[in-house]
XYZ file of C-alpha atoms in Angstrom:
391
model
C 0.671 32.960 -3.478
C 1.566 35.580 -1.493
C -1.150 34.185 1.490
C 1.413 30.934 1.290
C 4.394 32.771 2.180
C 3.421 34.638 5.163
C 6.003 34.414 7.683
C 6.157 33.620 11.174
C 8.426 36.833 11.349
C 6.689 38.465 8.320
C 9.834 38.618 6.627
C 10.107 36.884 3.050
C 14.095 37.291 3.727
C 13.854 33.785 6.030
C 11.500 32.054 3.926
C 13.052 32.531 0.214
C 16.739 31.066 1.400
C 14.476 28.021 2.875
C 12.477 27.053 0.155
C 15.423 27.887 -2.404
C 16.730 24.328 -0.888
C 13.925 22.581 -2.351
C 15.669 23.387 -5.742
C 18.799 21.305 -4.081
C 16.681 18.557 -3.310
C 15.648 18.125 -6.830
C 18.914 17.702 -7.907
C 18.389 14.004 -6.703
C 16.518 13.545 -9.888
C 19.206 13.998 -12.008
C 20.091 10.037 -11.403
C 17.145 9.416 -13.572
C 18.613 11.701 -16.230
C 22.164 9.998 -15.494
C 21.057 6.469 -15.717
C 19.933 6.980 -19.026
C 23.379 8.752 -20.175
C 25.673 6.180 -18.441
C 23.573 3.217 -19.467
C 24.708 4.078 -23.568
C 28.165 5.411 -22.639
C 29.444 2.021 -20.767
C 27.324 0.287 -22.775
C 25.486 -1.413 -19.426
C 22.610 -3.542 -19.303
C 19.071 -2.139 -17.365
C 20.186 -3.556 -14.143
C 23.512 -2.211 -13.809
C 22.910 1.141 -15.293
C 20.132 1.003 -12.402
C 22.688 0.667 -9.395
C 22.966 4.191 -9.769
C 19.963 4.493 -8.068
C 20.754 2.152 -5.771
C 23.963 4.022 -4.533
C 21.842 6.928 -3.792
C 18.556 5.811 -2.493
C 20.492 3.162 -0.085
C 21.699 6.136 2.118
C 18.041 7.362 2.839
C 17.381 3.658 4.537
C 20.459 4.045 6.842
C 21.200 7.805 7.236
C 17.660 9.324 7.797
C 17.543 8.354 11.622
C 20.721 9.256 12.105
C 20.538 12.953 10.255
C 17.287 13.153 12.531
C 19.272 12.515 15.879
C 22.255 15.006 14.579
C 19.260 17.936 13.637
C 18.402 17.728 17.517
C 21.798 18.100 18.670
C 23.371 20.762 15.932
C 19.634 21.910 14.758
C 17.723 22.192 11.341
C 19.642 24.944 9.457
C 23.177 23.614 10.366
C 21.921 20.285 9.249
C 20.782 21.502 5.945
C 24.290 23.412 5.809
C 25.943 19.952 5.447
C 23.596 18.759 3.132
C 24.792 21.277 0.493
C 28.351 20.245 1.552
C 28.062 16.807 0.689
C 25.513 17.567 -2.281
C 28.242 19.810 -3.577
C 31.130 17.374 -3.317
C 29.501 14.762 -5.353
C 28.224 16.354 -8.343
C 32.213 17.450 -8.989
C 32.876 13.859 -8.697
C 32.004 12.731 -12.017
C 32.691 16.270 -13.756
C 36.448 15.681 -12.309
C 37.179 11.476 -13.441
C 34.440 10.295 -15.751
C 34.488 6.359 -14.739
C 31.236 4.229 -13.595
C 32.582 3.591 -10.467
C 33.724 7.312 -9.679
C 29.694 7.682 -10.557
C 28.788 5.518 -8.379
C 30.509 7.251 -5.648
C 29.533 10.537 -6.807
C 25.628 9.842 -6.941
C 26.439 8.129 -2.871
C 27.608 11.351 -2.077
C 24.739 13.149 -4.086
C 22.618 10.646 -2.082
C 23.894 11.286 1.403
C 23.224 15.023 0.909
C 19.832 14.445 -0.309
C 18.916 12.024 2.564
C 20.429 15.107 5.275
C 18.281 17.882 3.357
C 15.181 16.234 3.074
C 15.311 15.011 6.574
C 16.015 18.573 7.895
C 14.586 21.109 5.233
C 10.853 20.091 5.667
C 10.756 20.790 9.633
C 12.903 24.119 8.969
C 9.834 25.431 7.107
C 7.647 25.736 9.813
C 9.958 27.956 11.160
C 9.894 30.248 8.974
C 5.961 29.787 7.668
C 2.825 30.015 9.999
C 1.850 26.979 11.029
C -1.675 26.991 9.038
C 0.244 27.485 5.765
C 2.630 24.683 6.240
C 0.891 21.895 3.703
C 0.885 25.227 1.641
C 4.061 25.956 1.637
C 5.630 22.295 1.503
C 3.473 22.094 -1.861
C 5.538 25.108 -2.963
C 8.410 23.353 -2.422
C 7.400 20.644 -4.226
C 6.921 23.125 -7.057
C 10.590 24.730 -6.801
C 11.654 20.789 -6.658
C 9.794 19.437 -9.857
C 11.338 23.088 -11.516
C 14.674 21.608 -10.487
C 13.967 18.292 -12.104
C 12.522 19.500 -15.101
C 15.824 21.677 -15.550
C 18.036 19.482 -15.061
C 17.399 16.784 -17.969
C 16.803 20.086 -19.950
C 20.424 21.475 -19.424
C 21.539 17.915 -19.913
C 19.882 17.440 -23.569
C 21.665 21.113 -24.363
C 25.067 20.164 -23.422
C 25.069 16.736 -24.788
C 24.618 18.743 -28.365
C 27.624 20.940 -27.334
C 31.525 20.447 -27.209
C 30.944 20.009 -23.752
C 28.980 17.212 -23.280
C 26.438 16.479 -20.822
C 28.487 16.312 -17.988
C 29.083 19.477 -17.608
C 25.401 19.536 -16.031
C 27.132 19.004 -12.968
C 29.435 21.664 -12.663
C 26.377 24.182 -12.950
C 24.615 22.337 -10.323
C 27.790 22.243 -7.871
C 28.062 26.112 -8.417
C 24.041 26.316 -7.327
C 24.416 24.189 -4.488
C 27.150 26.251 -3.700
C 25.137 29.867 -3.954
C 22.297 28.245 -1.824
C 24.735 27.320 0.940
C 25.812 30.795 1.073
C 22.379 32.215 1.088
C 20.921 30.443 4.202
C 24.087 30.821 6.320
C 23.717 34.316 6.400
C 20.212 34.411 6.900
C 19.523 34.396 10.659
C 16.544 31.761 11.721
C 15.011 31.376 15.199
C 14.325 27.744 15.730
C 11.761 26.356 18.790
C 12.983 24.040 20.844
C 11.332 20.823 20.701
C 11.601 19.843 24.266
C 12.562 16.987 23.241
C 16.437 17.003 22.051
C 17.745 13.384 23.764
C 16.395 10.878 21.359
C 17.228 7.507 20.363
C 16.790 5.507 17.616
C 14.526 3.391 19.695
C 12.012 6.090 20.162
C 12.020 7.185 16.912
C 11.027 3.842 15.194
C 8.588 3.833 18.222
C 6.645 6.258 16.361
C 5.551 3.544 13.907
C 3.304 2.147 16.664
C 1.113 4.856 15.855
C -0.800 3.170 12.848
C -1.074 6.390 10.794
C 2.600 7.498 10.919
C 3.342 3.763 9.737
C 0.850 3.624 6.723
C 1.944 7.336 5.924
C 5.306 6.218 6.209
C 4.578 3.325 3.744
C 2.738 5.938 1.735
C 6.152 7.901 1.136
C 7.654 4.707 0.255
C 5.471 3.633 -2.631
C 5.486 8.088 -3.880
C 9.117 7.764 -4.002
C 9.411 4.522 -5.926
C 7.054 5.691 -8.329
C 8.273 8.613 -8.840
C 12.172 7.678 -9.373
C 10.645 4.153 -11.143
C 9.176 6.564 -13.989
C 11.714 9.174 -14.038
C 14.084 5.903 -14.903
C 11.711 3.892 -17.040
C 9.598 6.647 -19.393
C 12.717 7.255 -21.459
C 13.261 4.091 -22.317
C 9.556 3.366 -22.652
C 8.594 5.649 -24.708
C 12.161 4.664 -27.159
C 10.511 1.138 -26.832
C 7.273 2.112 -28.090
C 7.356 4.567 -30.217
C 11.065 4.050 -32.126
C 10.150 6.352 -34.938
C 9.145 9.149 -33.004
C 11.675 9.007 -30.514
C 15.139 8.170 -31.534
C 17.500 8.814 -28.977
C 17.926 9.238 -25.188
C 18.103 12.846 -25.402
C 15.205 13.368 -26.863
C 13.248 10.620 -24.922
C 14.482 12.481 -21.680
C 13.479 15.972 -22.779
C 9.897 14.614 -23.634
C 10.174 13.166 -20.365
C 10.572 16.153 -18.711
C 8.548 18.346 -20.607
C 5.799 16.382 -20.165
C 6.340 14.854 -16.664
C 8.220 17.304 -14.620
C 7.048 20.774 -15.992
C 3.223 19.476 -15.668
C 4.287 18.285 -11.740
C 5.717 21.920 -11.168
C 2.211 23.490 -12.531
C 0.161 21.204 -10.418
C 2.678 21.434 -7.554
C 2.169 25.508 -8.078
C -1.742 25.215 -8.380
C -1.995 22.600 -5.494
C -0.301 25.121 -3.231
C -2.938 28.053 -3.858
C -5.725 25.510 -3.812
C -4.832 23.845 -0.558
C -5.305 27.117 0.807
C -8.680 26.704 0.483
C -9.338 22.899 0.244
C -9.122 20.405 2.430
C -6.350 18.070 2.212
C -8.269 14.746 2.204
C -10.859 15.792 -0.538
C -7.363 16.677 -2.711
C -5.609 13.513 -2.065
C -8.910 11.532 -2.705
C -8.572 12.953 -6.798
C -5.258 13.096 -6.948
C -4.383 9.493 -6.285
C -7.759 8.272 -8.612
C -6.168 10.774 -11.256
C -2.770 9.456 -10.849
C -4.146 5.809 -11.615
C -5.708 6.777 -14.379
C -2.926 8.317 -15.763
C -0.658 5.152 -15.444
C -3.932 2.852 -16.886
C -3.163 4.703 -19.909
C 0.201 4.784 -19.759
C -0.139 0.803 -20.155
C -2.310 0.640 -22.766
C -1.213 3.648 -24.937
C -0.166 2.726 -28.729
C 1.252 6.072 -30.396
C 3.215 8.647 -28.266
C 0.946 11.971 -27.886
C -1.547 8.970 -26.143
C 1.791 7.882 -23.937
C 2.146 11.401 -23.267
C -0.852 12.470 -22.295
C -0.913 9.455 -19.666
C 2.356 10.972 -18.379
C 0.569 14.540 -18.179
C -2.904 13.044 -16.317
C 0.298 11.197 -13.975
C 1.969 13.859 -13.130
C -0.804 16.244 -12.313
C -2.475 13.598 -9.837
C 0.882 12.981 -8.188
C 2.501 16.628 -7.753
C 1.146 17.427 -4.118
C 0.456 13.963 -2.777
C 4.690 13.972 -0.944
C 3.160 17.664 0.662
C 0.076 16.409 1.808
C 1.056 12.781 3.519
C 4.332 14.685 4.513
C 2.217 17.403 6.539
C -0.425 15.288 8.045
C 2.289 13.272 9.409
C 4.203 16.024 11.005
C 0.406 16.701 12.536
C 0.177 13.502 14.025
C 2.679 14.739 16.901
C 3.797 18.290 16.443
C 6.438 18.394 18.997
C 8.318 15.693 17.670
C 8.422 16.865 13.638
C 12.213 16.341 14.127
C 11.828 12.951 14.569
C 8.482 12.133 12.221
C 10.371 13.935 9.819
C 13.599 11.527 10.270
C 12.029 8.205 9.664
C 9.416 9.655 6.777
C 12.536 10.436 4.609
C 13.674 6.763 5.358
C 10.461 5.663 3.101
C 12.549 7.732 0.608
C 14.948 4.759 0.162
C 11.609 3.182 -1.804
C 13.589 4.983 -5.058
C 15.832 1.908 -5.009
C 13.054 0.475 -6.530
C 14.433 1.563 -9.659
C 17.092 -1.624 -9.431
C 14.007 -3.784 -9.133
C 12.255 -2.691 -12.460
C 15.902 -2.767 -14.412
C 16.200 -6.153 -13.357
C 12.370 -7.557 -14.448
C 12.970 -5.267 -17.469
C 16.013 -7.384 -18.473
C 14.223 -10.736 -17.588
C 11.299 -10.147 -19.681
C 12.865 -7.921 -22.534
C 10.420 -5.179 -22.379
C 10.023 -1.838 -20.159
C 6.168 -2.743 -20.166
C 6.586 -5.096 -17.408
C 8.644 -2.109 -15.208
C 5.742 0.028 -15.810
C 3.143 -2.754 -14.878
C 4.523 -3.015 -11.512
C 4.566 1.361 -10.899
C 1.266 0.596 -11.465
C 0.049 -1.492 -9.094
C 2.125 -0.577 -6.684
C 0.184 2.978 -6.796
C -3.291 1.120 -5.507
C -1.738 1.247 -2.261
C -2.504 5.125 -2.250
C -6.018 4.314 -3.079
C -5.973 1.675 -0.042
C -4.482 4.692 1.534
C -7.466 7.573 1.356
C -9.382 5.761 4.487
C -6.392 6.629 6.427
C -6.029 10.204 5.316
C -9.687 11.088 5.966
C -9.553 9.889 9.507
C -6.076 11.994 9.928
């Protein structure tokens, strides 16, 4: 891995405090752990428990531009500075006054810090990586993400056995956010100008007349609400079908993560050594057909090691398809990443999604239905491969 983190600088003291952020932005997938928890201790039905997500994702649809126009004015690692602010703010929220509205506010402000890091942390890595090793190195963040989210239902599942409780997840992760905001602001990073710092929202939406930055765009979109759709759904899927195996939300999200999350962070790892050597088109051609496959099965599985082996074939087909689109994107037009950057983290809003599958879970009684939908919602990736081989 080593090849992956060579520096622009040569330095591994820029590149560490950058990619450490990916392990902020993964925080973001603690609403799927959350939903689960809130949903039995206010007693809510699938829909409202599901407006958590909703609170968060909304902010990528209307802050992304925005966070894009403030990164050319303030630049990338100031930007990502206030992500851990806010990030940091709203996971004491619901540690401090324990009330479903209070969470709703908390996961906004989770959500707003989220939308600001992912919008600036992907550009600051190619300044601090050589520009060969970017899809690379985005893949390792990916990696340190999907660690992130597999810790985080993990610590949950632990405290909820305690005196503590499972809130007290979010004091640990305020505390990290809070180290990580330390560690980049005193690491010094030279940042290229752009030539381009006056922008508009006008002329970044403009960049969706280029017909690959809109499908890609459409592409992160349909990643995102698969991937928070199943983070939400598999726990209560796999209580649905298999209610003697799996008896309670804890242990449905631990399984979850075991099995979804830890296998994403291994393919996320291995996808980062192997795109050093293979090209990105061949690897998003069997990742998306493996991906399929994985939620075919999902569908038709009976018992739960067949469920969870669907989740494993998932998770390994999906880990480095957000790298990949991400960084042929930010190829399209090189001296505007800011701004490509900007409105590909609006597609991130797609995790509202999650409302939308509480709801048809609710109107036809079964979790089935929600994970029908993932599913064919994913063919667009296959509809998307033409695209990525002309990129």
């Amino acid at each position: 891995m080593s090849t992956t983190l060579k520096t622009q600088s040569g330095s591994l003291s820029k590149v560490l405090p950058v990619i450490f952020g990916f392990f902020i932005m993964g925080f973001v997938d603690t609403i799927g752990t959350a939903i689960n928890y809130v949903k039995v201790d206010f007693e809510l039905n699938d829909t409202m428990a599901n407006m958590l997500s909703l609170s968060c994702f909304f902010w990528f649809l209307v802050l992304s531009i925005p966070t894009g126009l403030l990164m050319n004015r303030i630049g990338r690692k100031n930007t990502v500075l206030i992500s851990f602010v806010f990030t940091f703010a709203g996971l004491l929220v619901p540690w401090m006054v324990y009330d479903f509205y209070f969470v709703l506010v908390a996961f906004a402000l989770i959500g707003i810090g989220n939308t600001i890091l992912q919008v600036a942390l992907n550009p600051l890595v190619s300044n601090v990586v050589a520009k060969d090793k970017l899809t690379g190195s985005l893949t390792l963040g990916q990696f340190i993400k999907a660690l992130s989210s597999w810790l985080g239902p993990n610590v949950a599942a632990w405290l909820a056995g305690t005196a503590l409780g499972w809130k007290y997840l979010f004091p640990v992760f305020a505390l990290v956010s809070l180290l990580a905001a330390v560690w980049l602001w005193v690491t010094r990073i030279r940042e290229e100008d752009g030539g381009n710092r006056e922008i508009s929202f006008g002329a970044t939406f403009a960049l969706l007349r280029n017909p690959k930055i809109l499908l890609f765009f459409i592409g992160i979109l349909v990643l995102v609400g698969v991937d928070v759709g199943l983070n939400a759904t598999l726990p209560k899927y796999l209580m649905e079908k298999c209610p003697v195996d799996v008896a309670s939300v804890s242990q449905a999200d631990q399984l979850k993560s075991y099995y979804y999350f830890i296998v994403r962070a291994l393919g996320a790892f291995l996808g980062g050594i192997l795109l050093m050597k293979i090209p990105e088109r061949k690897f998003y051609t069997v990742s998306v057909f493996l991906a399929f496959a994985g939620l075919v099965w999902l569908l038709f599985g009976h018992s739960l090691w067949s469920i969870l082996a669907g989740v494993v074939i998932v998770a390994l087909g999906y880990s480095n398809l957000f790298a990949i689109i991400f960084s042929l994107a930010l190829k399209q037009v090189p001296k505007k990443a800011n701004e490509i950057s900007s409105l590909l983290i609006v597609g991130v809003s797609g995790g509202a999604i999650a409302l939308l599958l509480g709801v048809v879970s609710d109107i036809f009684g079964t979790q089935w239905a929600a994970m029908a939908i993932v599913a064919a919602i994913w063919l667009y990736m296959i509809a998307l491969i033409r695209t990525v081989n002309k990129a």
